[in-house]
Coordinates of C-alpha atoms in Angstrom, one line a residue:
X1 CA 78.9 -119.1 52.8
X2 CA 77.3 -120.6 49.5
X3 CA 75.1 -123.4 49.0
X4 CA 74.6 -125.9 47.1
X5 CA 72.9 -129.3 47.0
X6 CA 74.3 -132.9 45.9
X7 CA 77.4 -134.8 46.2
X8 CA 79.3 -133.0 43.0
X9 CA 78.2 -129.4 44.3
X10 CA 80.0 -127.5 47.0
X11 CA 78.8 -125.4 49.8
X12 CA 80.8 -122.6 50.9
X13 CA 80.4 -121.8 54.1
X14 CA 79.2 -118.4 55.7
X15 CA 76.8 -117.5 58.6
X16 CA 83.3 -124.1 54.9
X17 CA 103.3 -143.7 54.6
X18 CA 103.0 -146.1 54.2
X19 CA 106.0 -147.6 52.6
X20 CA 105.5 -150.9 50.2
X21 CA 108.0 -153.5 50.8
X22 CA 108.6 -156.8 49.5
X23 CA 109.4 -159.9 50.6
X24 CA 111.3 -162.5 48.5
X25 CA 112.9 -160.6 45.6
X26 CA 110.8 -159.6 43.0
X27 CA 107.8 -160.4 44.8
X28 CA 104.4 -158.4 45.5
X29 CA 103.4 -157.5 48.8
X30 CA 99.3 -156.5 49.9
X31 CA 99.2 -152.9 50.3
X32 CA 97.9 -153.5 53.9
X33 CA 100.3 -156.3 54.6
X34 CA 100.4 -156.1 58.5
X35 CA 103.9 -155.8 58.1
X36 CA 104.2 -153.2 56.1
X37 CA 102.2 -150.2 58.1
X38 CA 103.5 -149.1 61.5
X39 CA 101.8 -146.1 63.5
X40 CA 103.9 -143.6 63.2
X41 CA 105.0 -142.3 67.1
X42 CA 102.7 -139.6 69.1
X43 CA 99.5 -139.8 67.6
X44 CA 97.5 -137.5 69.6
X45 CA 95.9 -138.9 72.7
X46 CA 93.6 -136.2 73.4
X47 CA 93.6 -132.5 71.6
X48 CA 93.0 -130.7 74.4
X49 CA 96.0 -128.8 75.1
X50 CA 96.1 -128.0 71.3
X51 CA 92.5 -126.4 71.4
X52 CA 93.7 -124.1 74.4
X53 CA 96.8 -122.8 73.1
X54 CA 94.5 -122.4 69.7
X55 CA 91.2 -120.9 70.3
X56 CA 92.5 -117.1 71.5
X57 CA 93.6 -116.6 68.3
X58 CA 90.3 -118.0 66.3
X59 CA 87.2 -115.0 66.3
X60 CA 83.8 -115.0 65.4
X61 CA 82.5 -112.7 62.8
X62 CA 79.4 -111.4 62.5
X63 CA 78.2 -108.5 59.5
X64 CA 75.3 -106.2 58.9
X65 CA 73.6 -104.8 55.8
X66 CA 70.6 -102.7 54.9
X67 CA 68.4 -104.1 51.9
X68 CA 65.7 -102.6 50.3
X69 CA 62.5 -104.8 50.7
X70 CA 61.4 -106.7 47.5
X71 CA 57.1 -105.9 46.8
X72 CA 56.7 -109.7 47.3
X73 CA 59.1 -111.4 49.4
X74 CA 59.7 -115.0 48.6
X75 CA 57.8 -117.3 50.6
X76 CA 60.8 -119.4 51.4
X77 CA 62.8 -116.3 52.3
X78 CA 59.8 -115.4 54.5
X79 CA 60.4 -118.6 56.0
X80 CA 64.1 -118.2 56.9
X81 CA 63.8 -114.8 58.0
X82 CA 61.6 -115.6 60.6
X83 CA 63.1 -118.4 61.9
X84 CA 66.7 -117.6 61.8
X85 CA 67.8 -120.0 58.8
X86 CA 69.9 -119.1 55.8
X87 CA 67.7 -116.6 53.4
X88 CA 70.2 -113.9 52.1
X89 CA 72.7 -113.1 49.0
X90 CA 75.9 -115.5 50.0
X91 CA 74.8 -117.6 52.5
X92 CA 73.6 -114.1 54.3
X93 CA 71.0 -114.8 57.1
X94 CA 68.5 -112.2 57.2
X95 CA 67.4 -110.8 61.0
X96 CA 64.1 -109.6 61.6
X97 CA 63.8 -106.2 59.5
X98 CA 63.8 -102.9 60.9
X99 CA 62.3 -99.4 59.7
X100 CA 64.9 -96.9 57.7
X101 CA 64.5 -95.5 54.4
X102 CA 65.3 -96.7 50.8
X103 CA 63.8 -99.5 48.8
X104 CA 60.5 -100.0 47.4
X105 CA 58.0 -98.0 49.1
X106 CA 61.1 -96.8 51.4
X107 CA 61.5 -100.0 53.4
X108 CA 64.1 -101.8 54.0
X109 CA 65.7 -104.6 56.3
X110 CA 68.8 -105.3 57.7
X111 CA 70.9 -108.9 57.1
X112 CA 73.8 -110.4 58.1
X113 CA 76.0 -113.1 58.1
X114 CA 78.4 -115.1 60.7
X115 CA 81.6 -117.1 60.3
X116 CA 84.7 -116.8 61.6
X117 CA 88.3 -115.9 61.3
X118 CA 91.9 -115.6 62.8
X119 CA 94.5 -113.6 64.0
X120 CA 97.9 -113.5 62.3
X121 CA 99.6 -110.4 64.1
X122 CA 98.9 -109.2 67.4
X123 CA 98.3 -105.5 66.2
X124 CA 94.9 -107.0 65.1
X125 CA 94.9 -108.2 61.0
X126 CA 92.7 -111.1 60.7
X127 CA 91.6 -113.7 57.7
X128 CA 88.5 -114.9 56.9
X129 CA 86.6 -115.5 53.7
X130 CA 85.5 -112.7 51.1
X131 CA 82.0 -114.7 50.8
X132 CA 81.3 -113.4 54.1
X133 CA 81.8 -109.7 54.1
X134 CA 80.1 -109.2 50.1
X135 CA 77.3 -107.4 49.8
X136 CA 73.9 -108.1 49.1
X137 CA 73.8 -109.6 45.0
X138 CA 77.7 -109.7 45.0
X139 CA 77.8 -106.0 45.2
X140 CA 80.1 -104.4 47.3
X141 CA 80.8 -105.1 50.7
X142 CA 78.6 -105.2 54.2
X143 CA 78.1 -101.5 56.4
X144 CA 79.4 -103.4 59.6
X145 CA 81.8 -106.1 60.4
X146 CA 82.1 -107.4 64.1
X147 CA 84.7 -109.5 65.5
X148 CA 84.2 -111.6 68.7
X149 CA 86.9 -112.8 70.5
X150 CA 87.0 -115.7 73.2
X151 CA 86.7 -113.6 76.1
X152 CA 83.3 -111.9 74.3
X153 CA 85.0 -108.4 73.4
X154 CA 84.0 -107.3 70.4
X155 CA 85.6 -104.7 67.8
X156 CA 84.1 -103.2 64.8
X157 CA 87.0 -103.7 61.9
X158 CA 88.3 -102.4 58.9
X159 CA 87.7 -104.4 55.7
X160 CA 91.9 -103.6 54.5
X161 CA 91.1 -105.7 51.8
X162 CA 89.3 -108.7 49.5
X163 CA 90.1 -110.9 46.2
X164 CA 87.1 -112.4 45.0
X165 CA 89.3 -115.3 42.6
X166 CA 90.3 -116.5 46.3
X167 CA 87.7 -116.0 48.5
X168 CA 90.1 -114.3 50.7
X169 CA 89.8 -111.2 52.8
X170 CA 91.3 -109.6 55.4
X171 CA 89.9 -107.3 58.3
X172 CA 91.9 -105.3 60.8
X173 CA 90.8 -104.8 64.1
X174 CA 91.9 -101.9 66.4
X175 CA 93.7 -103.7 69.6
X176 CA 97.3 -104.8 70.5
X177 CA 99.0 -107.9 72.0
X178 CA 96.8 -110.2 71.1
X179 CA 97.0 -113.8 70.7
X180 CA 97.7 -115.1 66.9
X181 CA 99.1 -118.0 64.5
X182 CA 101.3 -118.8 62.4
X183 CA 100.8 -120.1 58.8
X184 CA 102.1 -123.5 58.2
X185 CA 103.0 -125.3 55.0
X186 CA 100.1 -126.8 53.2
X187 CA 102.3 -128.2 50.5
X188 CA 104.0 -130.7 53.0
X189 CA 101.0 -132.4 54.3
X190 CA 100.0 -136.0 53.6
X191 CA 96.4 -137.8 53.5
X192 CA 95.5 -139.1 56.5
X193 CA 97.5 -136.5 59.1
X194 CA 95.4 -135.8 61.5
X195 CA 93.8 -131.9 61.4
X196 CA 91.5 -129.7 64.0
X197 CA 89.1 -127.0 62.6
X198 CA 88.4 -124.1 64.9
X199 CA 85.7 -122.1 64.6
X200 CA 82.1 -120.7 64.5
X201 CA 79.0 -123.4 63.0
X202 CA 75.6 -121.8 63.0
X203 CA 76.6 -119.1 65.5
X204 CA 78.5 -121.6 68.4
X205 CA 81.7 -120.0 68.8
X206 CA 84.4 -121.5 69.6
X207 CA 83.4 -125.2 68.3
X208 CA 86.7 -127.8 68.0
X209 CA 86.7 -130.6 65.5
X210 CA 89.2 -132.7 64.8
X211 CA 89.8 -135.6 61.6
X212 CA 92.5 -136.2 59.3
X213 CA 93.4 -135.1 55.3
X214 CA 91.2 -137.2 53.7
X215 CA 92.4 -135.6 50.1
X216 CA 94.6 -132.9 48.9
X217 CA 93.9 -130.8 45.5
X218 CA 90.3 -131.5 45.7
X219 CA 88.6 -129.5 43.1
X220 CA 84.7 -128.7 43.2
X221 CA 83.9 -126.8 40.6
X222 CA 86.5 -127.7 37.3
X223 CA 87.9 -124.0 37.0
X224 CA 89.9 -121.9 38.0
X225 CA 93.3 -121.2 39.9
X226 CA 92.0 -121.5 43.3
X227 CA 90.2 -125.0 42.8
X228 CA 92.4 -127.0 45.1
X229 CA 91.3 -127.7 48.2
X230 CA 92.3 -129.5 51.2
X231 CA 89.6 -132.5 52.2
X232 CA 88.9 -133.2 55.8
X233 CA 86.0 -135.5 57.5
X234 CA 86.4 -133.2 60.5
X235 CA 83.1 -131.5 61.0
X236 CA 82.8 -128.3 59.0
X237 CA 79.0 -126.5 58.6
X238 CA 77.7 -123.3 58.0
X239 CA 79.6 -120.7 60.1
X240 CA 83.1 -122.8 60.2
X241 CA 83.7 -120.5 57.0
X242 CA 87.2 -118.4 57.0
X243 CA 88.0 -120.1 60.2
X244 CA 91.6 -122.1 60.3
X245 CA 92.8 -125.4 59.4
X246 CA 95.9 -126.4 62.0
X247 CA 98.0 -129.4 61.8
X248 CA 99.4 -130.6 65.0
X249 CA 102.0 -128.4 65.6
X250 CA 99.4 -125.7 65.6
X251 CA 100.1 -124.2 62.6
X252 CA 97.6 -123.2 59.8
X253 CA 97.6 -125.1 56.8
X254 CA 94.1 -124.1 55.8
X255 CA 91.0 -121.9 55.4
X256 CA 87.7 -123.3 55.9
X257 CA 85.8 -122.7 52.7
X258 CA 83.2 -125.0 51.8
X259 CA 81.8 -128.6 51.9
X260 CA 80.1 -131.6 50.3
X261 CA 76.9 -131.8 51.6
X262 CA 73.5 -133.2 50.0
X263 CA 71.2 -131.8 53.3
X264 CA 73.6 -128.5 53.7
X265 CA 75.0 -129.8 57.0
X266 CA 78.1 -131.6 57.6
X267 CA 78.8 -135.2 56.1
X268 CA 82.1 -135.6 56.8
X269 CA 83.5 -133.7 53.4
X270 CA 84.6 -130.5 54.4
X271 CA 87.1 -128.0 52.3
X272 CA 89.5 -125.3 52.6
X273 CA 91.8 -123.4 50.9
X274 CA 95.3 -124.8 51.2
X275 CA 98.0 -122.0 53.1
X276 CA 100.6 -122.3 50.3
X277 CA 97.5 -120.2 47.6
X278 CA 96.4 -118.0 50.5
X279 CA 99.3 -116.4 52.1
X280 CA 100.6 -114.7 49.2
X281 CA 96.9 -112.9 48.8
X282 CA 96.8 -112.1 52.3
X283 CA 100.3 -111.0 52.3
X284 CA 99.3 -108.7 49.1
X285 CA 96.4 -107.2 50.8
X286 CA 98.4 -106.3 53.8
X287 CA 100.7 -104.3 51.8
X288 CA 97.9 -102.4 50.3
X289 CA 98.6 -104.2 47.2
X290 CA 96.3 -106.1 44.5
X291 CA 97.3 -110.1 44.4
X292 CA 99.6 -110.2 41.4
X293 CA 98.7 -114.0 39.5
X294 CA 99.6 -115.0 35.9
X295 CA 96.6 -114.9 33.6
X296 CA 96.9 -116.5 30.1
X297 CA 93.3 -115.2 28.2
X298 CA 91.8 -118.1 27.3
X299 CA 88.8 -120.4 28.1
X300 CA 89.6 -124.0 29.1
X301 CA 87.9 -127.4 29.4
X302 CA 89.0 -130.5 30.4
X303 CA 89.7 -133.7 28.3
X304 CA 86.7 -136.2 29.5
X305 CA 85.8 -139.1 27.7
X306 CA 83.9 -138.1 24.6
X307 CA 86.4 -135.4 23.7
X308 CA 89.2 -137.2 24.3
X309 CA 88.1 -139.5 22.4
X310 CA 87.1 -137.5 19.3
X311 CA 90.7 -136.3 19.7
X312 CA 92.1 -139.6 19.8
X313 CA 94.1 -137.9 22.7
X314 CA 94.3 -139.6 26.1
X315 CA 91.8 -138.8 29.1
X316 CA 92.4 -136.3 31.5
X317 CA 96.2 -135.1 30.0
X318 CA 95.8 -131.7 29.0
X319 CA 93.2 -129.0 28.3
X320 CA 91.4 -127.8 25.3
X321 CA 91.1 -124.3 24.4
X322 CA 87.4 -123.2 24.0
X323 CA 88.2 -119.9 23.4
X324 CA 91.2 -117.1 23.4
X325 CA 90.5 -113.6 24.0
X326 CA 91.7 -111.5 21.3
X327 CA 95.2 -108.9 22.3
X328 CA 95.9 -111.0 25.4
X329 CA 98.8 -113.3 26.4
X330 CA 97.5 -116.2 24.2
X331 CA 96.5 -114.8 21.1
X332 CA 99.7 -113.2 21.2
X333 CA 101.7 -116.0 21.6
X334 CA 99.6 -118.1 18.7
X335 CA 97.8 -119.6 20.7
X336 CA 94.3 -120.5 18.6
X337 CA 90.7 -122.1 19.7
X338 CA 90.7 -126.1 19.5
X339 CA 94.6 -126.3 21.1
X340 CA 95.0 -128.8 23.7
X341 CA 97.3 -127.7 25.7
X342 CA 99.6 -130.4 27.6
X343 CA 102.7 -129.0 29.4
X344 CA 103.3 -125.5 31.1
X345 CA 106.4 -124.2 31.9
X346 CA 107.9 -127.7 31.7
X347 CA 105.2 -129.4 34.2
X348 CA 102.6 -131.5 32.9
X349 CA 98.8 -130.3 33.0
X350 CA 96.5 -132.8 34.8
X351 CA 93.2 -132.3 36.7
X352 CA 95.8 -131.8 39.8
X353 CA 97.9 -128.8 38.0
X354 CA 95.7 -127.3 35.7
X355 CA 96.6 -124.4 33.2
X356 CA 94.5 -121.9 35.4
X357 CA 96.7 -123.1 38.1
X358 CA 100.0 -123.2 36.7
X359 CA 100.0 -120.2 34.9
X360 CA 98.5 -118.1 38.2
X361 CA 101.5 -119.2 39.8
X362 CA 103.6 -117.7 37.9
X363 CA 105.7 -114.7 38.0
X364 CA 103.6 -112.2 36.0
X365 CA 106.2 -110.7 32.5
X366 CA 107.5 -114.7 32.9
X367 CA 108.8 -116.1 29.2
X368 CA 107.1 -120.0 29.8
X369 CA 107.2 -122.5 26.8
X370 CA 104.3 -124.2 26.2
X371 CA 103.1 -127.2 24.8
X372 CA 100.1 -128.2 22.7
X373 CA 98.7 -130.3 20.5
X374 CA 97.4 -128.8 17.2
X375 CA 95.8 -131.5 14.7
X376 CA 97.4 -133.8 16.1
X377 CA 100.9 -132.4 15.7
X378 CA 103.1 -130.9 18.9
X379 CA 104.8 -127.7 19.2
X380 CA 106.0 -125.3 21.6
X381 CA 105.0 -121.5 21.9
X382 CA 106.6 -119.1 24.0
X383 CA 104.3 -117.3 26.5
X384 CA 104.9 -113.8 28.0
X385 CA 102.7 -114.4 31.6
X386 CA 100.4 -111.5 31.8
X387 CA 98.7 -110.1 34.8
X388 CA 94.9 -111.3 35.4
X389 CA 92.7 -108.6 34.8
X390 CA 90.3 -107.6 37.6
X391 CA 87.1 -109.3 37.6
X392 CA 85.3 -105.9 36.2
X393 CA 87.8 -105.9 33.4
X394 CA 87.4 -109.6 32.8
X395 CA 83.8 -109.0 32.2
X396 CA 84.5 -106.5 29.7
X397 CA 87.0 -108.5 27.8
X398 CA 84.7 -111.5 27.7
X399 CA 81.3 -109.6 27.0
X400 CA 78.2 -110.7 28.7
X401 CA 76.3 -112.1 25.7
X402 CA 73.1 -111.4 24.7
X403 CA 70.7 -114.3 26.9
X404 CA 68.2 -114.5 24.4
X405 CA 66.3 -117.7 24.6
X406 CA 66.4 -120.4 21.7
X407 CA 63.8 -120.0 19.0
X408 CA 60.5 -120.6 20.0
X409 CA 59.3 -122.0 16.3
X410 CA 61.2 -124.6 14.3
X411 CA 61.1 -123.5 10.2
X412 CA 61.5 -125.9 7.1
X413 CA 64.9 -127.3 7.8
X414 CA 67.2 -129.8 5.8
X415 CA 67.3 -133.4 8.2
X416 CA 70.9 -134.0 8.9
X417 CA 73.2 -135.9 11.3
X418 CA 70.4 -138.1 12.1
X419 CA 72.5 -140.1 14.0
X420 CA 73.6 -137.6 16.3
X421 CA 70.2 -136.7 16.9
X422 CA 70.1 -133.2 15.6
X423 CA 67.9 -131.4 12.8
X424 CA 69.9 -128.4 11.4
X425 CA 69.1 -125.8 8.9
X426 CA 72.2 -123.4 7.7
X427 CA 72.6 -120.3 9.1
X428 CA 71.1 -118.3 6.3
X429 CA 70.1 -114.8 7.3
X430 CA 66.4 -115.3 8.0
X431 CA 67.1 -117.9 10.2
X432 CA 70.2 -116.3 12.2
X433 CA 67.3 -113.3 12.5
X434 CA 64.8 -115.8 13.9
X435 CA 67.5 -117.9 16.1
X436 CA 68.8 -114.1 17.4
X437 CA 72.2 -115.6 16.0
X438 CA 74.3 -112.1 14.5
X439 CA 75.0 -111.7 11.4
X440 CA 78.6 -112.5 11.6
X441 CA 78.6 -115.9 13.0
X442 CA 79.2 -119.0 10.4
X443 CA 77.9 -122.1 10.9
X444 CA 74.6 -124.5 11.2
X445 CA 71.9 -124.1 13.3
X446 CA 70.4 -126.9 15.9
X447 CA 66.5 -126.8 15.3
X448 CA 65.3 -129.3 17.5
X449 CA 67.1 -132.7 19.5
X450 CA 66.0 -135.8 19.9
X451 CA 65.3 -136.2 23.7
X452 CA 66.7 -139.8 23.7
X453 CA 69.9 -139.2 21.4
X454 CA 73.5 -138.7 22.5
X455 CA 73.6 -135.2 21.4
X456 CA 70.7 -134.5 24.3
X457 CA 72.1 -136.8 27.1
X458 CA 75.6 -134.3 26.5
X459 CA 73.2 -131.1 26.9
X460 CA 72.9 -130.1 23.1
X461 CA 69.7 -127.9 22.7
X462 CA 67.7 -126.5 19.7
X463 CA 69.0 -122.9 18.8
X464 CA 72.8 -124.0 19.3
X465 CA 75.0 -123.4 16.1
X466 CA 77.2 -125.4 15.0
X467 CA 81.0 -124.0 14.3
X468 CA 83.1 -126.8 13.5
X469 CA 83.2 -130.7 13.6
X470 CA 86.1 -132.2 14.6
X471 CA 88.0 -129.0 14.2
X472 CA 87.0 -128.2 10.7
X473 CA 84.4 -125.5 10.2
X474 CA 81.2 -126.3 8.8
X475 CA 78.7 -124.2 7.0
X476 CA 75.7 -126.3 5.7
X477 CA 74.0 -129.8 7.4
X478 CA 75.6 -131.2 4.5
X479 CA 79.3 -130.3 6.4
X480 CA 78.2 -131.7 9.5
X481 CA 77.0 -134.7 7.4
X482 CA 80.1 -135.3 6.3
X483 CA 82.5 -134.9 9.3
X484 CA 80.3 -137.3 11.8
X485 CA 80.8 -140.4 8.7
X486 CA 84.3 -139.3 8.1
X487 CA 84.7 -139.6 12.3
X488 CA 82.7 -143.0 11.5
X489 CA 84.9 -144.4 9.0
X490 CA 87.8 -143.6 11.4
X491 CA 86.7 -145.7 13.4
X492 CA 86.3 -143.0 16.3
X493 CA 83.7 -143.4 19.1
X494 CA 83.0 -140.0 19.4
X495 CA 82.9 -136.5 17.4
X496 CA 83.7 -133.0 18.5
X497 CA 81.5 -129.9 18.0
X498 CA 82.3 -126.4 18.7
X499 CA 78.9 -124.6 19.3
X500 CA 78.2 -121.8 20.2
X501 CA 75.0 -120.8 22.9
X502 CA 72.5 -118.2 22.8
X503 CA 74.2 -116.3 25.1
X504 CA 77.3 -115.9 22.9
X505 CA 79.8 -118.3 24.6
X506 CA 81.7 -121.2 23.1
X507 CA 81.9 -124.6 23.8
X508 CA 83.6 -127.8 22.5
X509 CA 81.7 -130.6 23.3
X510 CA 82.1 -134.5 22.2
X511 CA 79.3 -136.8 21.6
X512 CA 79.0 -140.7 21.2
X513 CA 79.0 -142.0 17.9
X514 CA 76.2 -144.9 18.0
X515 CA 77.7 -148.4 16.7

């Protein structure tokens, strides 16, 4: 399981009707009217009889791994490792190390991780999260996987198969007739129904918790196709992760994933990974087969405030494309950087149904329209859906940038965009040398940022260029200059840059315009 402190960060987590009615015509009734809300028939008295019929099915598991040890452990991974706390890659908890060869000095030490899974045939194939079986720094997977059942047999299983973009895996154990579930439909669930969570937190097996929905398409980190989880204020910790969601027909509508937490324990924010995006992985897997999703070839943000605004665009209706990857579905659909893309396939995109989303979930060689907004004027293009890349591919198409740090010394610059905070100089070629910037790029370079300006408070920093200002490319301070009063005399509240980093990504980013 991952980690990850404060209430915007998630933790994944390894060894995570009313109806309205009125009364006189036309008048408004109180949401809670006392009137208007009736319990709805067999709320559960007690979940006993649910847990029994349940917990067969849900296993503990457990992995091993061999590291090599580092020349100077980490104090605080000292710490763990000795008394049995969280310490390794993923949420891996390292065991006290053993002899063996490899490593520095040929030492090395053997971790592990627990969480838990379930059963969904009784020949033995069995779900749980990808988090848990990776290997140490993301690479590969574990040497040993160990299931636990109920009764305290264990099996050593097969890793059949994993998809990272999920957080899925799926094991297969050696064994017949056993007990297993069914999946359920996560797409019919309301907030508030009432859940249990089965599984495994910091090595107790078989732990029962029980709450209700408190949210549905939950996303925790902005991105992706898979960032729509199922809330719960049942109790979910570390070790709950890849263990099952039921609703009360016993049916799995989720897999435990991650959680909310600002101490790392439970506070009653718990995630998982809705049924209706997981079965079709685990069903590819099963056949041997890699999980087919949609994938478009461009790099997204969301429309908050400030770019919205600099837009003159609603909040929160669409995305804007930060980047498109040259030869791929986008690009060759016309699809260019600075597109705000509002409709897919006829459904409008929101932070609920994002682009990533949408376009995963469609059938890959698909013809979609779609909609965007290109200075300020609609039009439709006409997508051919792709198939996403594996991840090793995707880091090829992207590149990985060259991480060089900003410049350590500021030269003579030209003073521009006061306002905004910034000092820029142009890009000439002694000072794209000195900035690391390559030859090729156009724009202005940030040489230092006031600490109290708007420009710093949206995370601008010195040795950041410049690439356009509301869309239009700039190429001395003088250009920036000029966009930022023509944004003024608009009489917009914010302006739009397009910079690009040291590492070599792009990023739009919109910044108040003090009154």
């Amino acid at each position: 399981m991952r980690y990850a402190y404060g209430v915007a960060t998630a933790l994944l987590l390894g060894g995570t009707a009313f109806s309205l009615a009125t009364g006189e015509a036309g008048a408004q009734v109180a949401q809670n009217a006392p009137s208007q809300i009736v319990p709805r028939a067999g709320a559960p008295g007690t979940f006993a009889d649910l847990a029994a019929r349940l917990q067969p099915a849900v296993v503990n598991i457990s992995t091993k791994q061999r590291v090599p040890v580092r020349a100077q452990a980490d104090p605080f991974e000292e710490f763990f490792r000795r008394f049995g706390g969280p310490g390794g890659p993923q949420g891996q908890s390292p065991v006290p190390p053993g002899g063996g060869q490899g490593g520095e000095g040929g030492r090395t030490r053997e971790t592990g991780s627990l969480g838990s899974g379930f059963i969904i045939s009784p020949d033995g194939y069995i779900v749980t999260n990808n988090h848990l079986i990776v290997g140490a720094g993301g690479q590969g997977t574990v040497d040993t996987v160990i299931v636990t059942m109920t009764d305290k047999r264990e099996y050593t299983a097969r890793i059949i198969g994993r998809d990272a973009p999920s957080d899925l895996a799926l094991l297969k154990i050696d064994a017949s007739n056993l007990p297993y579930v069914n999946w359920g439909d996560s797409q019919r669930v309301r907030v508030g129904d009432w859940i249990v969570a089965i599984g495994n937190p910091y090595g107790l097996g078989g732990t029962v918790t029980a709450g209700i929905i408190s949210a549905l398409h939950r996303g925790i980190t902005g991105q992706g196709a898979y960032d729509r989880y199922i809330q719960t204020d049942a109790s979910i910790n570390m070790g709950n992760s890849g263990g099952p969601m039921f609703d009360m027909a016993g049916n799995v509508i989720g897999i435990n994933s991650a959680l909310i937490s600002p101490t790392g324990a439970s506070v009653g924010i718990g995630l998982a990974i809705p049924a209706e995006l997981a079965r079709p992985v685990i069903d590819s897997l099963r056949r041997g087969q890699r999980p087919q999703r949609g994938y478009l070839g461009v790099g997204l943000q969301p429309l908050d405030e400030n770019i919205a605004s600099a837009l003159g665009l609603p909040k929160d209706r669409g995305e804007l494309v930060r980047s498109v990857v040259e030869g791929q579905a986008a690009s060759r659909a016309g699809i260019r950087q600075g597109d705000v893309i509002i409709r897919v396939n006829g459904r409008d995109v929101t932070p609920d149904e994002t682009v990533s989303y949408l376009i995963a979930n469609t059938s890959v060689g698909a013809r979609v329209p779609v909609e965007i907004i290109r200075q300020g004027r609609r039009q439709t293009l006409t997508v051919v859906v792709a198939q996403r890349p594996t991840e090793e591919q995707l880091a090829q198409l992207l590149g990985s940038g060259n991480n060089n740090d900003a410049p350590g010394s500021t030269p003579p610059v030209a003073q521009g965009a006061q306002s905004l905070g910034l000092t820029l100089q142009a890009l000439t070629p002694d000072a794209a040398r000195r900035g690391n910037v390559p030859p090729g790029v156009r724009g202005v370079l940030i040489t230092a940022v006031d600490s109290a300006s708007p420009a710093a408070e949206e995370g601008i920093r010195p040795g950041y260029v410049i690439l356009s200002v509301n869309q239009l490319p700039v190429a001395t301070p003088a250009d920036v200059v000029a966009a930022v009063e023509t944004a003024r005399r608009a009489r917009r509240s914010s302006v739009l840059l397009l910079v690009r980093l040291p590492d070599g990504t792009e990023a739009f980013v919109g910044i108040d315009l003090p009154r």
